[in-house]
Short mmCIF file of C-alpha atoms and ligand atoms in Angstrom, two decimals:
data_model
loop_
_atom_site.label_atom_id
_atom_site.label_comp_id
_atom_site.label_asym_id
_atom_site.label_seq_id
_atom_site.Cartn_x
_atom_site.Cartn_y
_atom_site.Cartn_z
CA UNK A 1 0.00 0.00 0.00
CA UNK A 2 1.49 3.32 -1.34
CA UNK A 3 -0.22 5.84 0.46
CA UNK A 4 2.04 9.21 0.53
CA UNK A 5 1.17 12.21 1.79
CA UNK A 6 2.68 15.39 0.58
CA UNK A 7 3.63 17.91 2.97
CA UNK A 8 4.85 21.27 2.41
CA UNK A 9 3.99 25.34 2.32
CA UNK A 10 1.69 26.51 -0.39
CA UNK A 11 3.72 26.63 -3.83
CA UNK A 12 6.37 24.36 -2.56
CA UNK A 13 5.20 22.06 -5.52
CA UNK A 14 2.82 19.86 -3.96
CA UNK A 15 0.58 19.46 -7.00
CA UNK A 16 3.46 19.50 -9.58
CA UNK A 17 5.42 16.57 -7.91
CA UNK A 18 2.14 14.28 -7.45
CA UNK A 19 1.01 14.71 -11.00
CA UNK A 20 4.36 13.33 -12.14
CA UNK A 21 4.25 10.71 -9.40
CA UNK A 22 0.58 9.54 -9.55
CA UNK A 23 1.00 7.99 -13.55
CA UNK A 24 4.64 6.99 -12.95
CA UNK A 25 2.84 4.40 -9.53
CA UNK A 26 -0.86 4.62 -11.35
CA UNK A 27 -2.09 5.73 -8.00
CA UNK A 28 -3.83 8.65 -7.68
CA UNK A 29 -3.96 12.25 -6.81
CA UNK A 30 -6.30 13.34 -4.23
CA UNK A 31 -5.85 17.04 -3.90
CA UNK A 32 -8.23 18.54 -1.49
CA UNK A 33 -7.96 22.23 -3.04
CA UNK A 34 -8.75 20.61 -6.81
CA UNK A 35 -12.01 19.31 -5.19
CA UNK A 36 -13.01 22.06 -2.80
CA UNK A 37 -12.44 24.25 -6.15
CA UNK A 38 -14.58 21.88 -8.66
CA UNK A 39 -17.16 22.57 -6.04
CA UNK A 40 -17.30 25.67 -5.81
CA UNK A 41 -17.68 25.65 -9.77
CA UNK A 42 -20.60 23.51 -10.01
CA UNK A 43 -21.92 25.76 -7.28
CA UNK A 44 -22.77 22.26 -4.86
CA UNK A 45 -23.24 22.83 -0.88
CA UNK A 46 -20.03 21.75 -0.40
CA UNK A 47 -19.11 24.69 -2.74
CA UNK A 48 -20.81 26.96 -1.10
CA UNK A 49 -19.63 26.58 2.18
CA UNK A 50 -15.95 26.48 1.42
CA UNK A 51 -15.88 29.52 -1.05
CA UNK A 52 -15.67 32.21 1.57
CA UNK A 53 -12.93 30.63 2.99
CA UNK A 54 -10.68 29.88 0.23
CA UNK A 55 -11.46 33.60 -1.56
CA UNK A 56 -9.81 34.51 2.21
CA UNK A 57 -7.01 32.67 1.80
CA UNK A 58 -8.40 30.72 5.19
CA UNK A 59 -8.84 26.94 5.78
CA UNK A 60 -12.20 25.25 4.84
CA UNK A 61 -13.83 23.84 8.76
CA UNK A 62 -12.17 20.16 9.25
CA UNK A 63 -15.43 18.36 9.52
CA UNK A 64 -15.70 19.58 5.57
CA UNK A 65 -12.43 18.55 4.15
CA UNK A 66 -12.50 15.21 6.55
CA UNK A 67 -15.50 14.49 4.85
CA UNK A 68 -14.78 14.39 1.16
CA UNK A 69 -11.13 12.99 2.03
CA UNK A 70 -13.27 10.06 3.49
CA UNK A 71 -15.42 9.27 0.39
CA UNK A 72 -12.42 9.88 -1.87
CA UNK A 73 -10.28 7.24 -0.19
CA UNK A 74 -13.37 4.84 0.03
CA UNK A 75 -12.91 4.45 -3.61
CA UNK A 76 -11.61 1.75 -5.33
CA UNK A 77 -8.76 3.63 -7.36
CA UNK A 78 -7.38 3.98 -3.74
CA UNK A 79 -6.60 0.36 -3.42
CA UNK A 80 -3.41 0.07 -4.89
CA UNK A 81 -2.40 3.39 -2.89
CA UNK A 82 -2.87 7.20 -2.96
CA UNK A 83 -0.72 10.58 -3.26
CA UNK A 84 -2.37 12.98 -0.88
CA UNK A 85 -1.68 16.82 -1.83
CA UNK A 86 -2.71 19.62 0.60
CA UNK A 87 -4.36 17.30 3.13
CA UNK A 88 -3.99 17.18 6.01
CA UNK A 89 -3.36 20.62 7.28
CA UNK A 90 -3.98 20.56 10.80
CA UNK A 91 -4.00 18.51 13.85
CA UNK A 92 -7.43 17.59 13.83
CA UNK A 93 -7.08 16.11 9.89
CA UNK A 94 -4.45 13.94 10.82
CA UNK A 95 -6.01 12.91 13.71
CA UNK A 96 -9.15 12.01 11.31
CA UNK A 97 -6.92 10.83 8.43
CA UNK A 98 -5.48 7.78 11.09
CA UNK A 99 -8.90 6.73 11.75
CA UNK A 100 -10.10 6.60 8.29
CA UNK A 101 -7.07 4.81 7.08
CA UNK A 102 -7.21 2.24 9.70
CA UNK A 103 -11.37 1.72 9.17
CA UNK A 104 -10.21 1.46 5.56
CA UNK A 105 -7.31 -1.24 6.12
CA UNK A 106 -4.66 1.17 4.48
CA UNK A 107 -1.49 3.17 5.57
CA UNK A 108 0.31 6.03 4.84
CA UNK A 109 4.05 4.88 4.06
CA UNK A 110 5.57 8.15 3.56
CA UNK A 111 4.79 12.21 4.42
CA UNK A 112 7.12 14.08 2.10
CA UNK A 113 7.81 17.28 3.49
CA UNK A 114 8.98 19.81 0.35
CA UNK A 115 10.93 21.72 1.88
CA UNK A 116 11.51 25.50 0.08
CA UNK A 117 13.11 29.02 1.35
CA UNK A 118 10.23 30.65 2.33
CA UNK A 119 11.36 34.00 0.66
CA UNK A 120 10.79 31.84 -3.30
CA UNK A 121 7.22 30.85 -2.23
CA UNK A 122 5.54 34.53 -3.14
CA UNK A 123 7.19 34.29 -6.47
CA UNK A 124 5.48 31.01 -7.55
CA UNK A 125 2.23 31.46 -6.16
CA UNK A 126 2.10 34.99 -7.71
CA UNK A 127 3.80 33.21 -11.26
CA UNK A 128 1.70 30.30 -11.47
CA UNK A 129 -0.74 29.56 -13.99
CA UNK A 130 -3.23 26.76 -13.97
CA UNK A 131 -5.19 24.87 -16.92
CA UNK A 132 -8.83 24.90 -16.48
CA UNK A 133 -9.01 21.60 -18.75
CA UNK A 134 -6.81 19.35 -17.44
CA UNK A 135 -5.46 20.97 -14.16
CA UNK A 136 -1.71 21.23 -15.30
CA UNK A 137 0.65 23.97 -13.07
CA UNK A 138 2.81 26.20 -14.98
CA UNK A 139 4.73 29.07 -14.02
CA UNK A 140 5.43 31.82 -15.90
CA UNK A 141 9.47 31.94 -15.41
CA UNK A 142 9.82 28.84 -14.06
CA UNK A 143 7.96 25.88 -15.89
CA UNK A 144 6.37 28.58 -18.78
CA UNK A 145 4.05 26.53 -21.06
CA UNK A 146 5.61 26.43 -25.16
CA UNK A 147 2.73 28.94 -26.17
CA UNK A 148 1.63 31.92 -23.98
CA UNK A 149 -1.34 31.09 -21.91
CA UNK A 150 -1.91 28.14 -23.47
CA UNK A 151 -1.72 24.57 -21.86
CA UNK A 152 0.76 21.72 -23.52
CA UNK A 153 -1.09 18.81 -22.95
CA UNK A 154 -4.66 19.96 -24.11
CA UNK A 155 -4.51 23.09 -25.43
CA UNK A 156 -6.97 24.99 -23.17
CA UNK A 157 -6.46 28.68 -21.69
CA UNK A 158 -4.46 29.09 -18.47
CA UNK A 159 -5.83 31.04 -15.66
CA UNK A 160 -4.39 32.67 -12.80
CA UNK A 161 -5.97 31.43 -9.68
CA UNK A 162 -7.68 33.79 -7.51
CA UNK A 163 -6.11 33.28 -4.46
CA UNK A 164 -2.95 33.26 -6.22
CA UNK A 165 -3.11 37.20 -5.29
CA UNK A 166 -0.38 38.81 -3.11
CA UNK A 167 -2.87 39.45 -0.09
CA UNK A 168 -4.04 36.58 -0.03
CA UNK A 169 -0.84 34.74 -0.45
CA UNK A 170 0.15 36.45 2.56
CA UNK A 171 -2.66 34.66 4.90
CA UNK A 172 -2.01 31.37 3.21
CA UNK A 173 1.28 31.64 4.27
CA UNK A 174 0.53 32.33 7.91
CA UNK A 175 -2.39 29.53 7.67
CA UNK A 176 0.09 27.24 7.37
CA UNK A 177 2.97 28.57 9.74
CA UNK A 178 0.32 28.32 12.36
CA UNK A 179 -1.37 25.28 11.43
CA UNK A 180 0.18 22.94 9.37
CA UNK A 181 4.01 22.95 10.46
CA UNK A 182 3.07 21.67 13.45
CA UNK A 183 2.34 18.35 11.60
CA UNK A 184 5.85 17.83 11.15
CA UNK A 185 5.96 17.20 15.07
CA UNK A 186 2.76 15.03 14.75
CA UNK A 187 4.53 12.46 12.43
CA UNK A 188 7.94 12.97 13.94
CA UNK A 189 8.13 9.68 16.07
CA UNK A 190 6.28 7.65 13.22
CA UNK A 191 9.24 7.24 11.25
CA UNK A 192 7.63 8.08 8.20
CA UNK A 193 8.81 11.65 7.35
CA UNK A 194 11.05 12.30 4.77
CA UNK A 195 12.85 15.48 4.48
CA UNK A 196 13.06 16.32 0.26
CA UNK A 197 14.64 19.82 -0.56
CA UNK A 198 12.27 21.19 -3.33
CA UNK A 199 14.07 24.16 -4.32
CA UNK A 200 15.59 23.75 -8.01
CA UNK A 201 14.74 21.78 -10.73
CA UNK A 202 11.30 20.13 -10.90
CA UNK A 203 12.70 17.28 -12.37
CA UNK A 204 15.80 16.65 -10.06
CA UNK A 205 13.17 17.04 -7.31
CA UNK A 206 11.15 14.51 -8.54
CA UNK A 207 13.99 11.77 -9.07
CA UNK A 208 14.97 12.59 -5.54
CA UNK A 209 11.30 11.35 -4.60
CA UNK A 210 11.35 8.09 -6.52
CA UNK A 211 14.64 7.67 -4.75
CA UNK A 212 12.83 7.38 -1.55
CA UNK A 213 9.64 5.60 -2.85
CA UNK A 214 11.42 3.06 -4.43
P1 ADP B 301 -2.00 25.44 -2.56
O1 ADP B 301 -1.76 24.77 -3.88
O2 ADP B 301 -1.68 26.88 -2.59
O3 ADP B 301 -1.35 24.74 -1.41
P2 ADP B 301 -4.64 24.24 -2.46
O4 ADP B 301 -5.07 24.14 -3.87
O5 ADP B 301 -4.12 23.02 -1.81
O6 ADP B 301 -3.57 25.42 -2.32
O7 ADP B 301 -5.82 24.80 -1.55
C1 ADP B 301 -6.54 25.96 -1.93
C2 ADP B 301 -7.44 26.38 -0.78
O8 ADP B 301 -8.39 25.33 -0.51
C3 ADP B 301 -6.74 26.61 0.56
O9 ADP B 301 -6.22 27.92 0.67
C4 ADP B 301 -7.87 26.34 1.55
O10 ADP B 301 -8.76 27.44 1.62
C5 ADP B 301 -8.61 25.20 0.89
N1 ADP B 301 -8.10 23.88 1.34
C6 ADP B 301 -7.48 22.94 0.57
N2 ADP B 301 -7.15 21.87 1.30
C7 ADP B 301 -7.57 22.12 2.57
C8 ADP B 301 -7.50 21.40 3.80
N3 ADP B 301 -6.92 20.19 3.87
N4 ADP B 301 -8.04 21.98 4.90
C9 ADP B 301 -8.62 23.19 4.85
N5 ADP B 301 -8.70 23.92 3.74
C10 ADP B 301 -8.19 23.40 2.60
P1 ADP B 302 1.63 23.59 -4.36
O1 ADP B 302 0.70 22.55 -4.90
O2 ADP B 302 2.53 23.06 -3.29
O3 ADP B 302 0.94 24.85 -3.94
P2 ADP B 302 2.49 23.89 -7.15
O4 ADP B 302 2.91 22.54 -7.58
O5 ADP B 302 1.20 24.40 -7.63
O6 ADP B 302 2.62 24.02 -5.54
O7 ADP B 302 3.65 24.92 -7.57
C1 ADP B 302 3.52 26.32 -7.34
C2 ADP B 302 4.13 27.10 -8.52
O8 ADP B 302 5.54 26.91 -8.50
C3 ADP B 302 3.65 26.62 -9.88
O9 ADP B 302 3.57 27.75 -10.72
C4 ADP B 302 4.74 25.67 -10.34
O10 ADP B 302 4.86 25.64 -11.77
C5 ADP B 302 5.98 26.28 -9.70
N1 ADP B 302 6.99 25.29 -9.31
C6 ADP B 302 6.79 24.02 -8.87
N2 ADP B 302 7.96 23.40 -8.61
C7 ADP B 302 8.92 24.32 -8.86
C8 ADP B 302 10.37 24.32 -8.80
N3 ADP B 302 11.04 23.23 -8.39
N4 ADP B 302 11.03 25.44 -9.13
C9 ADP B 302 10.36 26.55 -9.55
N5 ADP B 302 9.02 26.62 -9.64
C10 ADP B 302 8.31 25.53 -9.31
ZN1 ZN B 303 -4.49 21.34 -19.83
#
């Protein structure tokens, strides 16, 4: 059971890495801001109640995320394993996630932690561009897509994400100073953390993942 969670400040690379990890172990991505943001598009409950939040640059309520985290690793794409981007984020989700996993008969192997200078994380967030078709990341210096604006693989328009915004950025930031670094203590003694330094090249950092998986 390869079930990896991926820990790390917003725009440390969380999303890039899993995409290029969930087809090279066919497992798959479960990114909590991907669904809380298809959600909010299709305008569902769920939508509605995390929208204020996210526009904030705040955290959704637990009992929300814990909730669709739940149902998504009930399914059976999850059986071979699952790459878990931008959950947990507090206590209280990690807490949840051990539960779940152990109702479910599965196990988190690894929690990743990217680990990036905190000064280079306003200049991604504030760079990055993301495709509305098939949820690719680019950045416009760093990973720029071969035609302006346009994605690679399918061809749609890029956007810039809405909380990618500088004031916003700014209370993401301290979100997860306050909340989710202490997870790093949480799974300290579980012998599962590994340390990766995600500063560089994407694709260096991702061969110094497989490294580790492997
Ligand atoms: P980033 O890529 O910057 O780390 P995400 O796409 O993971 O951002 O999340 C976008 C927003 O969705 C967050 O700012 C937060 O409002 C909400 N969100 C995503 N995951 C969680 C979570 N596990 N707990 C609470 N809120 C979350
Ligand atoms: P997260 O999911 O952790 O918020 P992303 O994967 O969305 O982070 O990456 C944030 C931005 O930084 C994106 O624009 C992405 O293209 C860019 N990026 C990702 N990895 C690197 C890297 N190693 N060096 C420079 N920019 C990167
Ligand atoms: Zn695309």
């Amino acid at each position: 059971m390869m079930g990896i969670i991926l820990l790390g400040p917003p725009g440390a690379g969380k999303g890039t890495q899993a995409k290029k990890l969930t087809q090279a172990f066919a497992i798959p991505q479960i990114s909590t801001g991907d669904m809380l943001r298809a959600a909010v598009k299709a305008g569902t409950t769920l939508g509605k109640q995390a929208k204020a939040f996210m526009d904030a640059g705040g955290l959704v309520p637990d009992e929300v995320v814990i909730g669709i985290v739940k149902e998504r690793l009930a399914e059976p794409d999850c059986g071979k394993g699952f790459i878990l981007d931008g959950f947990p984020r507090t206590i209280p989700q990690a807490e949840a996630l051990d539960r779940v996993t152990k109702e479910l008969g599965k196990e988190i192997r690894f929690v990743l932690s990217l680990e990036v200078d905190q000064n280079d994380l306003m200049e991604r967030l504030c760079g990055r561009r993301t495709c509305t078709g098939c949820g690719a990341m680019y950045h416009v210096k760093f990973n720029p897509p071969k035609a302006e604006g346009k994605c690679d693989k399918c061809g749609t328009a890029l956007i810039q994400r809405d909380d990618d915004k500088e004031e916003t950025i700014t209370n993401r930031l301290a979100n997860y100073n306050k909340a989710t670094a202490p997870l790093l203590d949480y799974y300290r003694n579980t012998g599962k953390i590994r340390s990766v330094m995600a500063s560089g090249e994407i694709d260096a950092i991702y061969a110094a993942i497989v490294k580790i998986l492997r």
